[in-house]
Structures are given as C-alpha cells and as structure tokens.
C-alpha cells in the first residue's frame, strides 16, 4: 500500500524524511544490515539479495493492508518501518489481530542515538494522522533486547 504523504522533521539538528520506501532506495548498506540482523526479521529470505528485497518492497506496495516506509537522514536511508494489517476499523482490527509496526535501523552512525524511537514515533504518528489508525502493536522478537528497550521506551 502506497501513501502520497510524507513527514519531514528535524532531530538532533539532522533533517529527517519519513516516506514510502521504493526499490530504488535500497542501498548496499541496507542489504548488508539485513544480512547481519536477519535472525530478528520476520519477512526475510534465507538468501538476502538486492533483487529479493526489491521484489519484497514491490509486493508490499501492491498490498491492500501492508506498507513499508523509509526513514532518511540527509537523504540517506537509515531505517525501514514495516507496517502490516493497516486498518482504522476496530471491528476489522479484531478480526485480523490489529495493525503491527516493526522497525529496522541499520545505519551504524545512527545506532544507540534514539533514532529507533524516532522511527517508531514517525510510523505511529503517520498511521494516526494519515491512515486514521488508532491502535498499533509492536512487532518485535523478545530475544532482540535492543528492540524490546526501544518499544518499551516509546
């Protein structure tokens, strides 16, 4: 599912942009990050490649209930935010177990600086303001301590 809107804001004096991720956004650093942290990712291939990731993003874009966003710092992709089961209907959310959000921050310069929380905030804010979603669940692996800390702090 694609959205026309985007968020533009500043954190730690760094201009940030939150928008739909498209295949052209995929960088070697992103693929390398996926390979390094694959054990914590739900939607992944055993053989992560640029082509697999581009195909995955295209599949999500064509979806009626899922979306994937990128968080960009100075026009460089630093994180992706996957959102599944986007729904603004309480009845529909109960039937499909709600809207879920997962964050993948991979850029080493932005690790342990609060940018994962920024990505969570941007995803939730965007869903609430643009898609009228009122309830979002965290999509995390409880063995991923850093992810657990991030979502608890939000």
Short mmCIF file of N, CA and C in Angstrom, two decimals:
data_model
loop_
_atom_site.label_atom_id
_atom_site.label_comp_id
_atom_site.label_asym_id
_atom_site.label_seq_id
_atom_site.Cartn_x
_atom_site.Cartn_y
_atom_site.Cartn_z
N UNK A 1 0.85 -1.17 0.00
CA UNK A 1 0.00 0.00 0.00
C UNK A 1 0.90 1.23 0.00
N UNK A 2 0.63 2.13 -0.92
CA UNK A 2 1.41 3.36 -1.00
C UNK A 2 0.58 4.53 -0.49
N UNK A 3 1.26 5.47 0.12
CA UNK A 3 0.64 6.70 0.58
C UNK A 3 1.30 7.87 -0.14
N UNK A 4 0.53 8.93 -0.37
CA UNK A 4 1.06 10.10 -1.06
C UNK A 4 1.79 11.06 -0.13
N UNK A 5 1.51 11.00 1.15
CA UNK A 5 2.06 11.95 2.10
C UNK A 5 3.39 11.49 2.66
N UNK A 6 4.09 12.42 3.26
CA UNK A 6 5.36 12.13 3.93
C UNK A 6 5.49 13.04 5.14
N UNK A 7 6.41 12.71 6.01
CA UNK A 7 6.73 13.56 7.16
C UNK A 7 8.14 14.10 6.98
N UNK A 8 8.30 15.35 7.28
CA UNK A 8 9.61 15.98 7.24
C UNK A 8 9.81 16.70 8.57
N UNK A 9 10.90 16.39 9.26
CA UNK A 9 11.13 16.97 10.58
C UNK A 9 12.63 16.92 10.89
N UNK A 10 13.01 17.47 12.03
CA UNK A 10 14.41 17.53 12.43
C UNK A 10 14.58 16.89 13.80
N UNK A 11 15.67 16.16 13.96
CA UNK A 11 16.04 15.58 15.25
C UNK A 11 17.55 15.68 15.38
N UNK A 12 18.01 16.17 16.53
CA UNK A 12 19.44 16.37 16.75
C UNK A 12 20.08 17.18 15.62
N UNK A 13 19.34 18.19 15.16
CA UNK A 13 19.78 19.07 14.06
C UNK A 13 20.02 18.33 12.75
N UNK A 14 19.40 17.18 12.59
CA UNK A 14 19.53 16.40 11.35
C UNK A 14 18.17 16.40 10.65
N UNK A 15 18.10 16.86 9.40
CA UNK A 15 16.83 16.80 8.68
C UNK A 15 16.45 15.35 8.37
N UNK A 16 15.22 14.99 8.72
CA UNK A 16 14.72 13.64 8.52
C UNK A 16 13.49 13.65 7.62
N UNK A 17 13.35 12.58 6.87
CA UNK A 17 12.20 12.40 5.99
C UNK A 17 11.68 10.99 6.19
N UNK A 18 10.37 10.86 6.38
CA UNK A 18 9.71 9.57 6.54
C UNK A 18 8.72 9.44 5.40
N UNK A 19 8.96 8.46 4.53
CA UNK A 19 8.10 8.29 3.34
C UNK A 19 8.10 6.82 2.92
N UNK A 20 7.23 6.52 1.96
CA UNK A 20 7.20 5.18 1.40
C UNK A 20 8.57 4.78 0.89
N UNK A 21 8.95 3.56 1.17
CA UNK A 21 10.20 3.01 0.65
C UNK A 21 9.92 2.46 -0.75
N UNK A 22 10.81 2.71 -1.68
CA UNK A 22 10.68 2.18 -3.04
C UNK A 22 11.95 1.41 -3.37
N UNK A 23 11.89 0.50 -4.33
CA UNK A 23 13.06 -0.32 -4.66
C UNK A 23 14.34 0.47 -4.93
N UNK A 24 14.22 1.65 -5.53
CA UNK A 24 15.42 2.45 -5.81
C UNK A 24 16.13 2.94 -4.55
N UNK A 25 15.45 2.89 -3.42
CA UNK A 25 16.05 3.34 -2.15
C UNK A 25 17.02 2.32 -1.57
N UNK A 26 16.96 1.09 -2.04
CA UNK A 26 17.79 0.02 -1.48
C UNK A 26 19.26 0.29 -1.74
N UNK A 27 20.05 0.28 -0.67
CA UNK A 27 21.49 0.51 -0.78
C UNK A 27 22.25 -0.75 -0.37
N UNK A 28 23.53 -0.77 -0.68
CA UNK A 28 24.38 -1.88 -0.25
C UNK A 28 24.42 -1.97 1.28
N UNK A 29 24.43 -0.81 1.95
CA UNK A 29 24.42 -0.80 3.42
C UNK A 29 23.16 -1.43 3.97
N UNK A 30 22.03 -1.18 3.32
CA UNK A 30 20.75 -1.75 3.75
C UNK A 30 20.78 -3.27 3.62
N UNK A 31 21.24 -3.77 2.48
CA UNK A 31 21.33 -5.21 2.27
C UNK A 31 22.29 -5.83 3.27
N UNK A 32 23.41 -5.20 3.50
CA UNK A 32 24.38 -5.70 4.48
C UNK A 32 23.76 -5.75 5.87
N UNK A 33 23.02 -4.72 6.24
CA UNK A 33 22.34 -4.70 7.53
C UNK A 33 21.32 -5.80 7.66
N UNK A 34 20.57 -6.05 6.59
CA UNK A 34 19.59 -7.14 6.61
C UNK A 34 20.28 -8.49 6.83
N UNK A 35 21.39 -8.67 6.17
CA UNK A 35 22.13 -9.93 6.31
C UNK A 35 22.65 -10.11 7.73
N UNK A 36 23.14 -9.04 8.32
CA UNK A 36 23.71 -9.12 9.68
C UNK A 36 22.66 -9.37 10.75
N UNK A 37 21.48 -8.80 10.58
CA UNK A 37 20.43 -8.90 11.60
C UNK A 37 19.26 -9.77 11.16
N UNK A 38 19.47 -10.65 10.22
CA UNK A 38 18.39 -11.46 9.66
C UNK A 38 17.65 -12.30 10.70
N UNK A 39 18.35 -12.69 11.75
CA UNK A 39 17.71 -13.58 12.74
C UNK A 39 16.52 -12.92 13.42
N UNK A 40 16.46 -11.59 13.44
CA UNK A 40 15.37 -10.89 14.10
C UNK A 40 14.26 -10.45 13.15
N UNK A 41 14.45 -10.66 11.86
CA UNK A 41 13.47 -10.21 10.88
C UNK A 41 12.48 -11.31 10.55
N UNK A 42 11.22 -10.96 10.48
CA UNK A 42 10.17 -11.94 10.21
C UNK A 42 10.03 -12.18 8.70
N UNK A 43 9.92 -11.11 7.93
CA UNK A 43 9.74 -11.23 6.48
C UNK A 43 11.09 -11.13 5.80
N UNK A 44 11.73 -12.27 5.63
CA UNK A 44 13.07 -12.27 5.04
C UNK A 44 13.30 -13.55 4.26
N UNK A 45 14.35 -13.53 3.48
CA UNK A 45 14.76 -14.68 2.70
C UNK A 45 15.99 -15.29 3.37
N UNK A 46 16.21 -16.57 3.16
CA UNK A 46 17.45 -17.18 3.66
C UNK A 46 18.65 -16.67 2.88
N UNK A 47 18.41 -16.21 1.67
CA UNK A 47 19.47 -15.67 0.82
C UNK A 47 19.10 -14.23 0.47
N UNK A 48 19.40 -13.30 1.37
CA UNK A 48 19.01 -11.91 1.17
C UNK A 48 19.87 -11.29 0.07
N UNK A 49 19.19 -10.76 -0.93
CA UNK A 49 19.87 -10.11 -2.05
C UNK A 49 19.12 -8.83 -2.38
N UNK A 50 19.75 -7.98 -3.15
CA UNK A 50 19.10 -6.74 -3.58
C UNK A 50 17.81 -7.07 -4.35
N UNK A 51 17.88 -8.05 -5.25
CA UNK A 51 16.70 -8.41 -6.06
C UNK A 51 15.56 -8.92 -5.17
N UNK A 52 15.89 -9.76 -4.19
CA UNK A 52 14.85 -10.28 -3.30
C UNK A 52 14.20 -9.13 -2.55
N UNK A 53 15.00 -8.18 -2.06
CA UNK A 53 14.45 -7.06 -1.30
C UNK A 53 13.63 -6.14 -2.19
N UNK A 54 14.08 -5.90 -3.40
CA UNK A 54 13.30 -5.08 -4.33
C UNK A 54 11.96 -5.74 -4.64
N UNK A 55 11.97 -7.07 -4.86
CA UNK A 55 10.72 -7.80 -5.11
C UNK A 55 9.80 -7.73 -3.89
N UNK A 56 10.38 -7.85 -2.70
CA UNK A 56 9.60 -7.78 -1.47
C UNK A 56 8.93 -6.40 -1.34
N UNK A 57 9.69 -5.34 -1.58
CA UNK A 57 9.13 -3.99 -1.48
C UNK A 57 8.00 -3.80 -2.50
N UNK A 58 8.20 -4.27 -3.72
CA UNK A 58 7.14 -4.17 -4.74
C UNK A 58 5.89 -4.93 -4.31
N UNK A 59 6.06 -6.10 -3.70
CA UNK A 59 4.92 -6.88 -3.21
C UNK A 59 4.17 -6.12 -2.12
N UNK A 60 4.90 -5.50 -1.22
CA UNK A 60 4.27 -4.72 -0.14
C UNK A 60 3.54 -3.52 -0.72
N UNK A 61 4.14 -2.85 -1.68
CA UNK A 61 3.50 -1.69 -2.32
C UNK A 61 2.16 -2.09 -2.95
N UNK A 62 2.09 -3.28 -3.54
CA UNK A 62 0.85 -3.76 -4.19
C UNK A 62 -0.18 -4.26 -3.18
N UNK A 63 0.22 -4.44 -1.93
CA UNK A 63 -0.67 -4.95 -0.90
C UNK A 63 -1.78 -3.95 -0.57
N UNK A 64 -2.91 -4.46 -0.12
CA UNK A 64 -4.02 -3.60 0.30
C UNK A 64 -3.97 -3.25 1.78
N UNK A 65 -3.14 -3.97 2.56
CA UNK A 65 -3.15 -3.76 4.02
C UNK A 65 -1.75 -3.59 4.63
N UNK A 66 -0.71 -3.66 3.84
CA UNK A 66 0.66 -3.55 4.35
C UNK A 66 1.38 -2.39 3.67
N UNK A 67 2.39 -1.87 4.34
CA UNK A 67 3.20 -0.82 3.74
C UNK A 67 4.60 -0.87 4.32
N UNK A 68 5.54 -0.25 3.66
CA UNK A 68 6.90 -0.16 4.16
C UNK A 68 7.40 1.26 3.90
N UNK A 69 7.98 1.83 4.94
CA UNK A 69 8.45 3.21 4.89
C UNK A 69 9.95 3.24 5.12
N UNK A 70 10.56 4.33 4.72
CA UNK A 70 11.96 4.57 4.99
C UNK A 70 12.11 5.82 5.83
N UNK A 71 13.09 5.78 6.73
CA UNK A 71 13.48 6.98 7.47
C UNK A 71 14.82 7.41 6.90
N UNK A 72 14.86 8.62 6.38
CA UNK A 72 16.03 9.14 5.70
C UNK A 72 16.62 10.30 6.50
N UNK A 73 17.93 10.30 6.67
CA UNK A 73 18.64 11.41 7.30
C UNK A 73 19.54 12.03 6.23
N UNK A 74 19.34 13.31 5.98
CA UNK A 74 20.09 13.97 4.90
C UNK A 74 20.01 13.17 3.61
N UNK A 75 18.82 12.68 3.28
CA UNK A 75 18.55 11.92 2.05
C UNK A 75 19.21 10.55 1.99
N UNK A 76 19.71 10.04 3.12
CA UNK A 76 20.32 8.71 3.18
C UNK A 76 19.40 7.80 3.99
N UNK A 77 19.04 6.65 3.44
CA UNK A 77 18.20 5.70 4.15
C UNK A 77 18.94 5.18 5.38
N UNK A 78 18.31 5.32 6.56
CA UNK A 78 18.92 4.82 7.79
C UNK A 78 18.09 3.74 8.47
N UNK A 79 16.80 3.66 8.10
CA UNK A 79 15.92 2.68 8.74
C UNK A 79 14.72 2.40 7.84
N UNK A 80 14.13 1.23 8.04
CA UNK A 80 12.86 0.93 7.40
C UNK A 80 11.84 0.62 8.48
N UNK A 81 10.60 0.91 8.17
CA UNK A 81 9.49 0.66 9.09
C UNK A 81 8.44 -0.12 8.32
N UNK A 82 8.26 -1.39 8.72
CA UNK A 82 7.26 -2.23 8.09
C UNK A 82 5.97 -2.19 8.88
N UNK A 83 4.86 -2.07 8.18
CA UNK A 83 3.56 -1.99 8.84
C UNK A 83 2.64 -3.01 8.17
N UNK A 84 2.07 -3.88 9.00
CA UNK A 84 1.18 -4.92 8.50
C UNK A 84 -0.23 -4.71 9.03
N UNK A 85 -1.19 -5.11 8.22
CA UNK A 85 -2.61 -5.09 8.59
C UNK A 85 -3.10 -3.69 8.92
N UNK A 86 -2.82 -2.72 8.06
CA UNK A 86 -3.27 -1.35 8.29
C UNK A 86 -4.79 -1.32 8.24
N UNK A 87 -5.38 -0.87 9.34
CA UNK A 87 -6.83 -0.81 9.44
C UNK A 87 -7.22 0.28 10.41
N UNK A 88 -8.28 1.02 10.07
CA UNK A 88 -8.78 2.02 11.00
C UNK A 88 -10.13 1.61 11.58
N UNK A 89 -10.53 0.40 11.35
CA UNK A 89 -11.79 -0.11 11.86
C UNK A 89 -11.54 -1.05 13.04
N UNK A 90 -12.16 -0.74 14.17
CA UNK A 90 -11.98 -1.58 15.36
C UNK A 90 -12.46 -3.00 15.08
N UNK A 91 -13.59 -3.15 14.41
CA UNK A 91 -14.10 -4.49 14.10
C UNK A 91 -13.11 -5.24 13.22
N UNK A 92 -12.63 -4.58 12.17
CA UNK A 92 -11.69 -5.23 11.27
C UNK A 92 -10.39 -5.55 12.00
N UNK A 93 -9.93 -4.65 12.88
CA UNK A 93 -8.69 -4.90 13.62
C UNK A 93 -8.83 -6.14 14.49
N UNK A 94 -9.98 -6.32 15.10
CA UNK A 94 -10.18 -7.50 15.94
C UNK A 94 -10.13 -8.77 15.10
N UNK A 95 -10.63 -8.71 13.88
CA UNK A 95 -10.66 -9.88 13.03
C UNK A 95 -9.27 -10.26 12.53
N UNK A 96 -8.41 -9.28 12.30
CA UNK A 96 -7.09 -9.58 11.76
C UNK A 96 -5.97 -9.29 12.76
N UNK A 97 -6.33 -9.19 14.01
CA UNK A 97 -5.37 -9.01 15.10
C UNK A 97 -4.64 -7.68 15.08
N UNK A 98 -5.16 -6.67 14.44
CA UNK A 98 -4.62 -5.33 14.56
C UNK A 98 -3.51 -4.96 13.61
N UNK A 99 -3.11 -3.70 13.71
CA UNK A 99 -2.03 -3.14 12.90
C UNK A 99 -0.72 -3.32 13.65
N UNK A 100 0.29 -3.83 12.96
CA UNK A 100 1.59 -4.09 13.57
C UNK A 100 2.67 -3.26 12.91
N UNK A 101 3.63 -2.81 13.71
CA UNK A 101 4.72 -1.99 13.22
C UNK A 101 6.04 -2.59 13.69
N UNK A 102 6.99 -2.71 12.78
CA UNK A 102 8.32 -3.18 13.12
C UNK A 102 9.36 -2.25 12.52
N UNK A 103 10.45 -2.04 13.23
CA UNK A 103 11.49 -1.10 12.83
C UNK A 103 12.81 -1.83 12.60
N UNK A 104 13.50 -1.44 11.55
CA UNK A 104 14.84 -1.96 11.29
C UNK A 104 15.78 -0.79 11.05
N UNK A 105 16.54 -0.42 12.09
CA UNK A 105 17.54 0.64 11.99
C UNK A 105 18.87 -0.02 11.72
N UNK A 106 19.49 0.31 10.60
CA UNK A 106 20.70 -0.41 10.21
C UNK A 106 21.94 0.47 10.07
N UNK A 107 21.76 1.76 9.89
CA UNK A 107 22.91 2.63 9.63
C UNK A 107 23.73 2.81 10.90
N UNK A 108 25.00 2.41 10.90
CA UNK A 108 25.81 2.41 12.13
C UNK A 108 25.94 3.78 12.80
N UNK A 109 25.93 4.84 12.02
CA UNK A 109 26.08 6.18 12.59
C UNK A 109 24.88 6.58 13.46
N UNK A 110 23.73 5.94 13.25
CA UNK A 110 22.51 6.33 13.95
C UNK A 110 22.09 5.33 15.03
N UNK A 111 22.86 4.29 15.23
CA UNK A 111 22.55 3.31 16.26
C UNK A 111 22.80 3.89 17.65
N UNK A 112 21.97 3.49 18.60
CA UNK A 112 22.09 3.88 20.01
C UNK A 112 22.08 5.40 20.22
N UNK A 113 21.32 6.07 19.35
CA UNK A 113 21.17 7.53 19.47
C UNK A 113 19.71 7.94 19.52
N UNK A 114 18.81 6.96 19.68
CA UNK A 114 17.39 7.27 19.78
C UNK A 114 16.65 7.31 18.47
N UNK A 115 17.30 6.96 17.38
CA UNK A 115 16.63 7.04 16.09
C UNK A 115 15.64 5.88 15.86
N UNK A 116 15.81 4.78 16.58
CA UNK A 116 14.79 3.72 16.50
C UNK A 116 13.48 4.23 17.08
N UNK A 117 13.57 4.94 18.21
CA UNK A 117 12.37 5.53 18.81
C UNK A 117 11.76 6.57 17.86
N UNK A 118 12.62 7.30 17.17
CA UNK A 118 12.13 8.28 16.20
C UNK A 118 11.37 7.58 15.08
N UNK A 119 11.88 6.44 14.62
CA UNK A 119 11.20 5.68 13.56
C UNK A 119 9.85 5.15 14.05
N UNK A 120 9.80 4.67 15.30
CA UNK A 120 8.53 4.20 15.88
C UNK A 120 7.55 5.37 15.95
N UNK A 121 8.02 6.50 16.48
CA UNK A 121 7.16 7.68 16.58
C UNK A 121 6.63 8.07 15.20
N UNK A 122 7.52 8.16 14.22
CA UNK A 122 7.12 8.58 12.87
C UNK A 122 6.08 7.63 12.30
N UNK A 123 6.30 6.31 12.47
CA UNK A 123 5.34 5.34 11.97
C UNK A 123 3.98 5.47 12.63
N UNK A 124 3.96 5.59 13.95
CA UNK A 124 2.69 5.73 14.68
C UNK A 124 2.00 7.04 14.36
N UNK A 125 2.75 8.12 14.35
CA UNK A 125 2.18 9.44 14.03
C UNK A 125 1.58 9.43 12.63
N UNK A 126 2.34 8.89 11.67
CA UNK A 126 1.88 8.83 10.29
C UNK A 126 0.59 8.00 10.19
N UNK A 127 0.60 6.82 10.81
CA UNK A 127 -0.59 5.97 10.76
C UNK A 127 -1.81 6.68 11.36
N UNK A 128 -1.60 7.37 12.46
CA UNK A 128 -2.72 8.05 13.12
C UNK A 128 -3.22 9.23 12.29
N UNK A 129 -2.31 10.08 11.83
CA UNK A 129 -2.72 11.29 11.11
C UNK A 129 -3.15 11.03 9.67
N UNK A 130 -2.48 10.12 8.98
CA UNK A 130 -2.76 9.93 7.56
C UNK A 130 -3.74 8.79 7.31
N UNK A 131 -3.58 7.66 8.02
CA UNK A 131 -4.42 6.49 7.77
C UNK A 131 -5.53 6.33 8.81
N UNK A 132 -5.60 7.26 9.78
CA UNK A 132 -6.64 7.24 10.81
C UNK A 132 -6.63 5.95 11.64
N UNK A 133 -5.45 5.40 11.87
CA UNK A 133 -5.31 4.20 12.70
C UNK A 133 -5.15 4.64 14.15
N UNK A 134 -5.92 4.03 15.04
CA UNK A 134 -5.87 4.46 16.44
C UNK A 134 -5.15 3.47 17.36
N UNK A 135 -4.85 2.28 16.87
CA UNK A 135 -4.18 1.28 17.71
C UNK A 135 -3.11 0.58 16.88
N UNK A 136 -1.88 0.59 17.40
CA UNK A 136 -0.75 -0.05 16.70
C UNK A 136 -0.04 -0.96 17.69
N UNK A 137 0.27 -2.17 17.25
CA UNK A 137 1.00 -3.14 18.07
C UNK A 137 2.46 -3.17 17.62
N UNK A 138 3.34 -3.47 18.57
CA UNK A 138 4.76 -3.62 18.24
C UNK A 138 5.01 -5.00 17.68
N UNK A 139 5.79 -5.05 16.60
CA UNK A 139 6.20 -6.33 16.04
C UNK A 139 7.65 -6.57 16.39
N UNK A 140 7.92 -7.25 17.52
CA UNK A 140 9.30 -7.43 17.97
C UNK A 140 9.56 -8.88 18.37
N UNK A 141 10.81 -9.25 18.29
CA UNK A 141 11.29 -10.54 18.79
C UNK A 141 11.79 -10.27 20.20
N UNK A 142 11.23 -10.95 21.19
CA UNK A 142 11.59 -10.68 22.58
C UNK A 142 13.05 -11.00 22.90
N UNK A 143 13.72 -11.74 22.03
CA UNK A 143 15.14 -12.01 22.23
C UNK A 143 16.01 -10.85 21.72
N UNK A 144 15.41 -9.95 20.99
CA UNK A 144 16.11 -8.77 20.49
C UNK A 144 16.01 -7.69 21.56
N UNK A 145 16.95 -7.70 22.49
CA UNK A 145 16.92 -6.83 23.65
C UNK A 145 16.85 -5.35 23.25
N UNK A 146 17.61 -4.95 22.26
CA UNK A 146 17.61 -3.55 21.84
C UNK A 146 16.23 -3.13 21.34
N UNK A 147 15.57 -4.01 20.61
CA UNK A 147 14.23 -3.72 20.11
C UNK A 147 13.23 -3.63 21.26
N UNK A 148 13.33 -4.53 22.21
CA UNK A 148 12.44 -4.50 23.37
C UNK A 148 12.61 -3.17 24.12
N UNK A 149 13.85 -2.76 24.33
CA UNK A 149 14.12 -1.48 25.02
C UNK A 149 13.53 -0.31 24.24
N UNK A 150 13.69 -0.34 22.93
CA UNK A 150 13.17 0.75 22.09
C UNK A 150 11.67 0.88 22.25
N UNK A 151 10.95 -0.23 22.08
CA UNK A 151 9.49 -0.15 22.14
C UNK A 151 8.99 0.17 23.54
N UNK A 152 9.67 -0.32 24.57
CA UNK A 152 9.27 -0.01 25.95
C UNK A 152 9.45 1.47 26.24
N UNK A 153 10.46 2.08 25.66
CA UNK A 153 10.73 3.49 25.93
C UNK A 153 9.77 4.42 25.19
N UNK A 154 9.07 3.86 24.22
CA UNK A 154 8.11 4.70 23.47
C UNK A 154 6.85 4.80 24.27
#
